[in-house]
Coordinates of C-alpha atoms in Angstrom, one line a residue:
Chain A
M1 CA -0.1 0.0 0.1
K2 CA 1.6 3.4 -1.2
C3 CA 1.0 6.6 0.9
E4 CA -1.8 8.9 0.6
R5 CA 0.0 12.2 0.2
C6 CA 3.3 10.7 -1.6
N7 CA 4.5 7.8 -3.2
K8 CA 6.5 6.3 -0.4
P9 CA 5.3 2.7 1.0
A10 CA 2.7 3.4 3.8
T11 CA 3.8 2.1 7.0
V12 CA 1.4 4.3 9.6
H13 CA -2.0 3.2 9.2
L14 CA -4.7 5.7 11.6
T15 CA -8.3 4.7 11.9
E16 CA -10.0 7.9 13.4
I17 CA -13.9 8.2 14.2
Q18 CA -14.9 11.7 13.8
A19 CA -18.7 12.7 14.1
G20 CA -19.3 8.9 13.9
K21 CA -17.9 8.3 10.6
Q22 CA -14.5 6.0 10.7
I23 CA -11.7 7.2 8.7
V24 CA -8.7 5.3 7.6
K25 CA -5.5 7.1 6.7
H26 CA -2.7 5.4 5.1
L27 CA 0.9 7.6 5.7
C28 CA 4.2 6.9 5.0
E29 CA 6.6 7.4 8.3
Q30 CA 7.6 10.9 7.1
C31 CA 4.1 12.2 6.2
A32 CA 2.9 11.0 9.2
T33 CA 5.2 12.8 11.6
Q34 CA 4.8 16.1 9.6
N35 CA 0.8 15.8 10.3
D36 CA 0.2 17.5 13.8
A37 CA -2.8 16.2 14.4
L38 CA -2.2 12.2 13.6
V39 CA 0.8 12.3 16.4
P40 CA 0.5 12.4 20.2
K41 CA 1.8 15.9 20.9
T42 CA 3.4 15.0 24.4
H43 CA 6.2 12.4 24.4
A44 CA 6.1 11.7 28.1
P45 CA 8.8 9.7 29.1
I46 CA 8.3 6.1 29.7
N47 CA 8.5 5.8 33.2
E48 CA 6.2 8.6 33.9
L49 CA 3.6 6.9 31.7
L50 CA 4.3 3.8 33.6
T51 CA 3.7 5.7 37.0
N52 CA 0.8 7.3 36.2
F53 CA -0.6 4.2 34.6
V54 CA 0.1 2.0 37.9
L55 CA -1.5 4.9 40.0
A56 CA -4.4 5.2 38.1
H57 CA -5.1 1.2 38.1
S58 CA -3.9 1.2 42.1
G59 CA -6.1 3.7 43.2
L60 CA -3.4 5.4 44.8
Q61 CA -3.2 9.2 43.9
K62 CA 0.2 11.4 43.5
E63 CA 2.2 11.5 46.3
G64 CA 1.0 14.4 48.2
T65 CA -2.6 14.3 46.9
A66 CA -4.2 12.0 48.8
V67 CA -6.6 12.9 51.3
C68 CA -8.4 11.3 54.1
E69 CA -12.0 11.9 53.8
H70 CA -12.7 11.8 57.5
C71 CA -10.4 14.5 58.8
G72 CA -9.3 16.3 55.8
I73 CA -5.5 15.7 56.1
T74 CA -3.2 15.4 53.2
W75 CA -0.5 13.0 53.2
S76 CA 1.7 15.9 52.6
E77 CA 0.6 17.6 55.8
F78 CA 1.2 14.7 57.8
R79 CA 4.6 14.6 56.2
Q80 CA 5.1 18.0 57.4
S81 CA 3.9 17.5 60.7
G82 CA 4.7 13.9 61.3
L83 CA 1.2 13.5 63.0
L84 CA -1.9 12.2 61.5
G85 CA -5.2 13.8 61.7
C86 CA -7.7 10.8 62.7
E87 CA -8.1 7.1 63.1
H88 CA -9.3 6.6 59.5
D89 CA -5.8 7.7 58.3
Y90 CA -4.7 4.3 58.7
T91 CA -7.0 3.4 56.2
A92 CA -6.8 6.4 53.7
F93 CA -3.1 6.3 53.5
D94 CA -2.7 2.6 53.9
K95 CA -0.2 2.4 51.0
E96 CA 2.1 5.4 52.0
L97 CA 1.9 4.3 55.4
S98 CA 2.7 0.9 55.3
P99 CA 6.9 1.3 54.2
L100 CA 7.1 3.8 56.4
M101 CA 5.9 2.0 59.4
Q102 CA 7.8 -1.2 58.3
R103 CA 11.1 0.8 58.4
A104 CA 10.1 2.5 61.9
H105 CA 9.2 -0.9 63.4
D106 CA 11.9 -3.0 62.5
N107 CA 9.9 -4.7 59.8
G108 CA 7.0 -5.0 62.0
T109 CA 4.0 -5.1 60.0
H110 CA 1.3 -6.5 62.2
H111 CA 0.3 -6.0 65.7
V112 CA 1.2 -8.5 68.3
G113 CA 0.0 -8.1 71.9
K114 CA -2.7 -6.5 74.0
T115 CA -6.1 -6.0 72.1
P116 CA -9.0 -4.0 74.2
L117 CA -11.5 -6.3 75.9
R118 CA -14.4 -4.5 75.0
R119 CA -15.7 -2.0 72.4
S120 CA -18.9 -0.9 72.3
T121 CA -19.1 0.5 68.5
S122 CA -18.0 -2.5 66.6
G123 CA -19.9 -5.8 67.1
G124 CA -18.4 -8.7 69.5
A125 CA -18.2 -11.0 66.8
Q126 CA -15.7 -8.6 64.7
D127 CA -13.6 -8.1 68.1
A128 CA -13.5 -11.8 68.8
S129 CA -12.4 -12.2 65.2
A130 CA -9.5 -9.2 65.8
R131 CA -8.3 -11.0 68.8
K132 CA -7.9 -14.2 67.0
Q133 CA -5.8 -12.6 64.3
V134 CA -3.5 -11.1 66.9
D135 CA -3.2 -14.5 68.9
L136 CA -2.4 -16.2 65.5
A137 CA 0.3 -13.7 64.5
R138 CA 1.9 -14.2 68.6
L139 CA 1.9 -18.1 68.1
R140 CA 3.5 -18.0 64.7
R141 CA 6.0 -15.8 65.9
E142 CA 6.6 -17.8 69.0
L143 CA 6.5 -21.0 66.6
A144 CA 9.3 -19.4 64.3
K145 CA 11.3 -18.7 67.5
A146 CA 11.4 -22.3 68.8
V147 CA 12.2 -23.4 65.8
E148 CA 15.0 -21.3 65.7
T149 CA 16.3 -22.2 68.8
E150 CA 15.5 -26.1 68.1
D151 CA 13.0 -26.2 70.9
Y152 CA 10.6 -28.8 68.7
E153 CA 8.7 -30.1 71.8
R154 CA 7.6 -26.5 72.2
A155 CA 7.2 -26.1 68.2
A156 CA 4.9 -29.1 68.3
K157 CA 2.7 -27.7 70.8
L158 CA 2.6 -24.2 69.0
R159 CA 1.7 -26.2 65.8
D160 CA -1.3 -27.5 67.8
Q161 CA -2.3 -24.3 69.0
I162 CA -2.2 -22.6 65.8
K163 CA -4.1 -25.6 64.0
E164 CA -7.0 -25.4 66.7
A165 CA -7.1 -21.6 66.6
E166 CA -7.3 -21.3 63.0
G167 CA -10.4 -23.9 63.0
A168 CA -12.2 -22.5 66.0
Chain B
M1 CA -3.6 15.7 97.4
K2 CA -2.6 19.1 96.5
L3 CA -0.1 20.0 94.3
N4 CA 2.3 21.9 96.7
D5 CA 2.5 18.4 99.1
L6 CA 4.8 17.3 95.9
T7 CA 7.4 19.8 96.2
T8 CA 9.2 18.5 99.8
H9 CA 10.0 15.2 98.9
A10 CA 11.5 13.1 96.2
G11 CA 8.8 11.3 93.9
E12 CA 8.4 7.2 94.0
W13 CA 10.9 6.9 91.4
L14 CA 13.8 8.9 92.8
R15 CA 13.3 7.2 96.0
G16 CA 16.6 5.6 95.4
S17 CA 15.3 2.0 96.2
G18 CA 14.3 -1.1 94.7
P19 CA 16.5 -3.8 92.8
L20 CA 20.0 -2.6 91.5
S21 CA 18.9 1.0 92.5
D22 CA 22.5 2.3 92.9
I23 CA 22.6 2.0 88.9
V24 CA 19.1 1.9 87.9
I25 CA 17.1 4.7 89.2
S26 CA 13.5 3.9 87.8
S27 CA 11.3 1.7 85.3
R28 CA 8.6 3.4 83.2
V29 CA 6.1 2.1 81.2
R30 CA 3.8 4.2 79.2
L31 CA 0.7 3.5 76.8
A32 CA -0.5 5.6 74.1
R33 CA -4.5 5.6 73.5
N34 CA -6.8 7.5 71.8
V35 CA -10.7 7.6 72.0
G36 CA -12.7 6.4 69.1
G37 CA -15.0 9.0 67.1
F38 CA -12.6 11.8 67.9
P39 CA -10.0 13.4 65.6
F40 CA -6.3 13.1 66.7
L41 CA -5.1 16.4 68.5
A42 CA -3.7 18.0 65.4
R43 CA -6.9 17.9 64.3
C44 CA -9.5 18.7 66.9
T45 CA -11.4 21.9 67.3
R46 CA -11.4 23.8 70.4
S47 CA -14.8 22.1 71.5
Q48 CA -13.8 18.8 70.3
R49 CA -10.6 19.2 72.6
Q50 CA -12.9 20.3 75.5
A51 CA -15.4 17.7 75.2
L52 CA -12.1 15.5 75.2
E53 CA -10.2 16.4 78.0
T54 CA -14.1 16.5 79.8
K55 CA -14.8 12.7 78.8
I56 CA -11.2 11.6 80.0
R57 CA -11.1 13.1 83.0
G58 CA -14.4 11.4 83.8
A59 CA -13.4 8.2 82.9
I60 CA -10.1 8.5 84.9
F61 CA -12.2 9.2 88.3
A62 CA -14.7 6.4 87.3
A63 CA -11.9 4.0 86.6
N64 CA -10.5 5.0 90.2
V65 CA -7.0 4.1 88.6
A66 CA -5.3 5.2 91.9
P67 CA -6.4 5.8 95.5
R68 CA -6.4 10.1 96.1
L69 CA -6.3 10.9 92.4
L70 CA -5.0 14.7 91.9
Y71 CA -6.1 16.0 88.5
V72 CA -4.5 19.1 87.4
D73 CA -6.0 21.1 84.7
L74 CA -2.9 22.4 82.6
E75 CA -4.6 25.0 80.7
Q76 CA -5.4 27.1 84.2
A77 CA -2.3 26.0 86.1
P78 CA 0.8 28.7 86.5
D79 CA 4.0 28.2 84.6
L80 CA 6.0 27.2 87.7
D81 CA 3.7 24.2 88.4
R82 CA 3.6 23.1 84.9
Q83 CA 7.3 23.1 85.0
L84 CA 7.4 21.4 88.5
L85 CA 5.5 18.7 87.2
V86 CA 8.2 18.3 84.1
E87 CA 10.7 18.2 86.7
R88 CA 8.9 15.1 88.5
H89 CA 8.5 13.1 85.0
L90 CA 4.8 13.6 85.6
I91 CA 4.2 15.5 82.3
S92 CA 6.3 15.6 79.2
K93 CA 8.0 19.1 78.3
Q94 CA 5.7 19.1 75.4
H95 CA 2.4 18.8 77.3
K96 CA 3.7 21.6 79.4
D97 CA 3.9 24.2 76.5
A98 CA 1.2 23.4 74.7
E99 CA -2.4 25.1 74.2
G100 CA -5.8 24.3 74.9
A101 CA -8.0 21.5 77.1
R102 CA -5.5 19.2 78.8
G103 CA -4.8 17.9 82.1
V104 CA -2.8 15.3 84.2
A105 CA -4.1 13.0 86.6
I106 CA -1.5 11.8 89.4
G107 CA -1.9 9.1 91.9
E108 CA -0.8 9.5 95.6
N109 CA 2.8 8.1 95.6
E110 CA 3.3 9.8 92.0
S111 CA 3.9 6.2 90.3
V112 CA 0.9 6.8 87.9
S113 CA 0.1 9.5 86.0
I114 CA -2.3 10.0 83.0
M115 CA -2.1 13.0 80.3
A116 CA -4.9 14.0 78.8
N117 CA -4.4 15.6 75.4
E118 CA -1.1 15.0 75.0
E119 CA 0.2 14.0 71.7
D120 CA -2.3 11.4 72.2
H121 CA -5.9 11.7 73.9
L122 CA -4.3 9.9 76.7
R123 CA -0.9 9.0 77.5
I124 CA -0.7 6.4 80.9
Q125 CA 2.6 6.3 82.6
V126 CA 3.5 3.9 85.6
M127 CA 7.0 4.5 87.1
R128 CA 8.8 2.8 89.9
S129 CA 11.7 3.0 91.5
G130 CA 14.8 0.9 90.4
L131 CA 14.4 -1.8 87.9
Q132 CA 10.9 -3.3 88.1
L133 CA 9.4 -3.3 84.7
E134 CA 7.5 -6.5 85.1
E135 CA 5.4 -4.9 88.1
A136 CA 5.0 -1.6 86.3
W137 CA 3.6 -3.6 83.5
Q138 CA 1.1 -5.3 85.7
E139 CA -0.2 -2.0 87.0
I140 CA -0.4 -0.3 84.0
T141 CA -2.6 -3.0 81.7
G142 CA -4.8 -3.2 85.1
I143 CA -5.2 0.8 84.5
D144 CA -5.8 0.4 80.5
D145 CA -8.4 -2.4 81.5
R146 CA -10.3 -0.1 83.8
L147 CA -10.3 2.8 81.8
E148 CA -11.4 0.6 78.7
S149 CA -14.4 0.0 80.6
S150 CA -15.7 3.7 79.8
L151 CA -13.5 4.6 77.1
D152 CA -13.7 3.2 73.3
F153 CA -9.9 2.9 72.6
S154 CA -9.5 3.3 68.5
F155 CA -7.9 -0.1 67.8
H156 CA -7.4 -1.6 64.3
P157 CA -6.9 -5.5 63.6
R158 CA -3.8 -5.4 62.0
F159 CA -2.1 -2.0 63.5
G160 CA -3.2 -2.5 66.6
Y161 CA -3.9 0.8 69.1
L162 CA -3.9 3.4 66.7
T163 CA -1.8 6.7 67.5
A164 CA -1.2 10.3 66.3
C165 CA 2.5 9.1 65.4
P166 CA 2.6 5.7 63.5
T167 CA 6.0 5.4 65.2
N168 CA 4.1 4.7 68.2
V169 CA 1.1 2.5 66.5
G170 CA 0.2 -1.2 67.7
T171 CA 0.8 -1.6 71.4
G172 CA 1.6 2.3 71.7
I173 CA 3.9 1.0 74.5
R174 CA 7.5 2.9 75.4
V175 CA 9.3 1.1 78.2
S176 CA 12.0 3.2 79.7
V177 CA 14.5 2.3 82.1
M178 CA 16.8 5.4 83.7
L179 CA 20.1 4.4 84.3
H180 CA 22.6 6.7 86.4
L181 CA 26.2 5.5 84.4
P182 CA 28.8 7.8 86.1
A183 CA 31.7 5.6 85.8
L184 CA 31.4 4.6 82.1
K185 CA 31.5 8.6 81.6
L186 CA 34.3 9.1 83.5
T187 CA 36.2 5.5 82.0
G188 CA 35.4 7.2 78.4
E189 CA 33.2 4.2 77.8
I190 CA 29.8 5.5 77.2
E191 CA 30.0 4.8 73.5
K192 CA 29.4 1.3 74.3
V193 CA 26.0 1.7 75.5
Y194 CA 25.1 4.0 72.7
R195 CA 26.4 0.9 70.5
A196 CA 24.2 -1.8 72.3
A197 CA 21.3 0.2 72.2
R198 CA 21.6 0.6 68.5
D199 CA 22.1 -2.8 67.7
M200 CA 19.1 -3.4 69.9
K201 CA 17.0 -0.9 67.8
L202 CA 16.8 1.2 71.2
A203 CA 17.1 4.8 72.0
V204 CA 19.2 6.5 74.2
R205 CA 17.8 9.8 75.7
G206 CA 18.7 12.0 78.6
L207 CA 17.4 13.0 81.7
Y208 CA 14.2 14.3 80.4
G209 CA 13.5 12.4 77.1
E210 CA 13.1 13.1 73.6
G211 CA 15.6 15.9 72.7
T212 CA 17.6 16.4 76.2
E213 CA 21.2 15.6 76.9
A214 CA 22.5 13.1 79.3
T215 CA 22.9 15.6 82.3
G216 CA 24.3 14.3 85.2
D217 CA 25.0 10.9 83.6
F218 CA 21.6 10.0 83.6
Y219 CA 20.8 7.8 80.4
Q220 CA 16.9 6.5 79.4
I221 CA 17.2 3.4 77.3
S222 CA 13.9 3.0 75.7
N223 CA 12.1 1.1 72.9
Q224 CA 11.4 2.3 69.2
T225 CA 9.5 -0.7 67.8
T226 CA 5.6 -1.0 69.1
L227 CA 4.3 -3.0 65.8
G228 CA 4.8 -6.9 65.7
R229 CA 6.1 -7.3 68.8
A230 CA 4.2 -8.0 71.9
E231 CA 4.3 -5.6 75.2
E232 CA 6.0 -8.9 77.5
E233 CA 8.3 -9.5 75.1
I234 CA 9.9 -6.0 74.7
I235 CA 9.8 -5.9 78.4
S236 CA 11.5 -9.2 78.9
E237 CA 14.2 -8.4 76.6
F238 CA 14.6 -5.1 78.8
R239 CA 15.0 -7.1 81.9
R240 CA 17.1 -10.3 80.6
Q241 CA 19.3 -8.7 78.0
V242 CA 19.2 -4.7 77.6
I243 CA 19.7 -3.9 81.2
P244 CA 21.9 -6.5 82.5
K245 CA 24.4 -6.1 79.8
I246 CA 24.4 -2.2 80.4
I247 CA 24.5 -2.8 84.4
D248 CA 27.3 -5.4 83.6
F249 CA 29.2 -2.5 81.7
E250 CA 28.9 0.3 84.4
Q251 CA 29.9 -2.2 87.1
H252 CA 32.8 -3.0 85.1
A253 CA 34.2 0.2 85.1
R254 CA 33.5 1.1 88.5
R255 CA 35.5 -1.8 89.3
A256 CA 38.2 -0.7 87.0
L257 CA 38.1 2.6 88.6
I258 CA 38.2 1.6 91.9
S259 CA 41.3 -1.2 91.3
E260 CA 43.1 1.2 89.2
K261 CA 42.5 4.7 89.4
T262 CA 41.6 4.8 93.2
V263 CA 43.2 8.2 93.7
A264 CA 41.4 10.1 90.6
L265 CA 38.3 8.4 92.1
D266 CA 38.3 9.6 95.4
D267 CA 39.5 12.8 93.9
T268 CA 36.8 13.2 92.0
V269 CA 33.9 12.3 94.3
C270 CA 35.3 14.5 97.1
R271 CA 35.9 17.7 95.1
A272 CA 32.0 17.1 93.7
L273 CA 31.3 16.9 97.5
G274 CA 33.7 19.7 98.4
I275 CA 32.0 21.8 95.8
L276 CA 28.3 21.1 97.1
R277 CA 29.6 21.6 100.8
S278 CA 31.2 25.2 100.0
A279 CA 30.0 26.7 97.1
R280 CA 28.4 29.8 96.9
L281 CA 27.0 30.0 93.2
L282 CA 25.5 27.2 91.7
K283 CA 24.1 26.2 88.3
S284 CA 21.3 23.8 87.8
E285 CA 23.3 21.4 85.3
E286 CA 26.5 21.8 87.2
T287 CA 24.6 20.6 90.2
L288 CA 23.4 17.7 88.5
F289 CA 26.8 16.5 87.4
L290 CA 28.2 17.2 91.2
L291 CA 25.5 15.2 92.9
S292 CA 26.0 12.4 90.3
H293 CA 29.8 12.0 91.4
V294 CA 28.8 12.0 95.1
R295 CA 26.3 9.4 94.2
M296 CA 28.5 7.4 92.8
G297 CA 31.3 7.7 95.7
V298 CA 28.4 7.1 98.3
N299 CA 27.1 3.9 96.2
L300 CA 30.6 2.8 96.1
G301 CA 31.5 3.1 99.7
R302 CA 34.2 5.9 98.7
V303 CA 32.4 8.4 101.3
K304 CA 30.6 7.4 104.5
D305 CA 29.2 10.6 106.1
V306 CA 26.7 11.3 103.4
D307 CA 23.1 9.8 103.0
I308 CA 22.5 8.5 99.8
N309 CA 18.3 9.6 100.2
K310 CA 19.5 13.2 100.5
I311 CA 21.4 13.0 97.4
N312 CA 18.8 11.5 95.7
E313 CA 16.5 13.7 96.7
L314 CA 18.5 17.0 96.0
F315 CA 18.7 15.6 92.6
L316 CA 15.1 16.9 92.2
L317 CA 14.8 19.4 94.8
T318 CA 17.3 21.5 93.3
R319 CA 15.8 21.8 90.1
P320 CA 14.5 25.5 88.9
A321 CA 10.8 24.9 89.9
H322 CA 11.6 22.8 92.6
L323 CA 14.0 25.6 94.0
Q324 CA 11.2 28.3 93.6
K325 CA 8.3 26.3 95.0
I326 CA 10.6 25.5 98.2
L327 CA 11.5 28.7 98.9
G328 CA 8.3 30.4 97.6
K329 CA 9.5 32.8 95.4
R330 CA 10.3 33.4 92.0
M331 CA 14.2 33.8 91.4
D332 CA 16.7 33.8 88.3
G333 CA 20.2 34.0 87.7
D334 CA 22.9 34.4 90.6
I335 CA 19.5 35.2 92.9
R336 CA 18.5 31.6 91.9
R337 CA 22.1 30.2 91.7
A338 CA 22.9 31.6 95.5
A339 CA 19.2 30.1 96.8
R340 CA 20.7 26.9 95.3
A341 CA 23.9 26.4 96.7
D342 CA 22.5 27.8 100.3
F343 CA 20.0 25.3 100.1
I344 CA 22.4 22.7 99.4
R345 CA 24.9 23.8 102.0
A346 CA 21.9 23.6 104.6
R347 CA 21.4 20.1 103.6
L348 CA 24.9 18.6 103.5
N349 CA 26.2 20.3 106.2
G350 CA 23.4 19.3 108.6
N351 CA 24.6 15.5 108.9

């Protein structure tokens, strides 16, 4: 196939929809680049394109613009003060906070330890499951430690406890 | 109990009693908690802040956390009273300098203090003399449980107790042990402590916590990790590994001083005592270092005619706010330095 404008071989084949009508154009590379309307005007660097693509698909917004809808604090405001605005920020900034917290807590990512005995705002069932998760995390850590210290008797006991907790 | 009742004696944590008290001054555990449904303090309106303070104050009294509880409204309290509370480690410097509705509840022997509207809605603290971390933990977890019966604490299944600063999230616990390490300082080996702390991801701070220098050879060692480790685990690590190691360093340095540098050691101790007994002007920080050397001298049996309790008390009573409260007048500059020197001479020469 030859270029519509000159007689060089056509290597660019464009399909445009204009006012509901399909227009097909066949151009050589030279004519295609000369024709502004046919080539994208911005030449965004590939990493920027990728970043935007990843951000758009991960539900994350650009650094600093993420905002908590409960207290109105933005991520960059938090970065300036070091203090969060409300309890919901941990969910709103989950993706941004996670790496920071991991660094601050010597790779700790999940709570291990005390849990509230009573919480009236959320259902009792939810509490029980939260406590179970925390217990499980603790048991798994203890198991890892027991294996590390070659305390196999204790490891076996812990393994049974974990199975029981998971099944409950 | 009134605030002025506190000024004449040392608080629980400086009694100089308790296990290993020649090196371990005090054990402290604090928990950070926030009340669900309220923003963290940075985002609270004036009225939310006020409502929180009222709610927390009510909960503290309802929970009966300690006998004869004293509540100090810090928005109303005069400067000097707030400074006094900082010197006694009952509130943080940050809490003293903040604005708006806030307060502190103090238990009778000052081992319990609960700050309302600090960086977090609640900062619960239990302090004990000497190395008593397990005891402090048992007491504080009981208080936490009782408070929880009338307050809903923000809690997340994965992140644990939610705090205004993500560095406290999880258990919200800070375990601190205050150590008196004059021999390591004198022998130039204090770097050992910093190195050991760094290896174990612990922080080393001065007498008054975050951002303060290690005045008077006092060092506070505290945990930094609060997510992913249980409270008992942190406490047990302190009790069994961290603190024994540092105590061992200090004891070793003390033995080395006695056996290899006897005269230099005695000179340091007696010189300090001589200045304290004779000087006419004494600065606050200088006093801490002099008292530190005398304290070590008494603990090592190098001076016999000084009562260790008097020395322990002087660490606190010679601080600026205490001195002014005890003497009942505002003073600064050389007038305060002269008053401090007079006060110390009267105490030490009365032996």
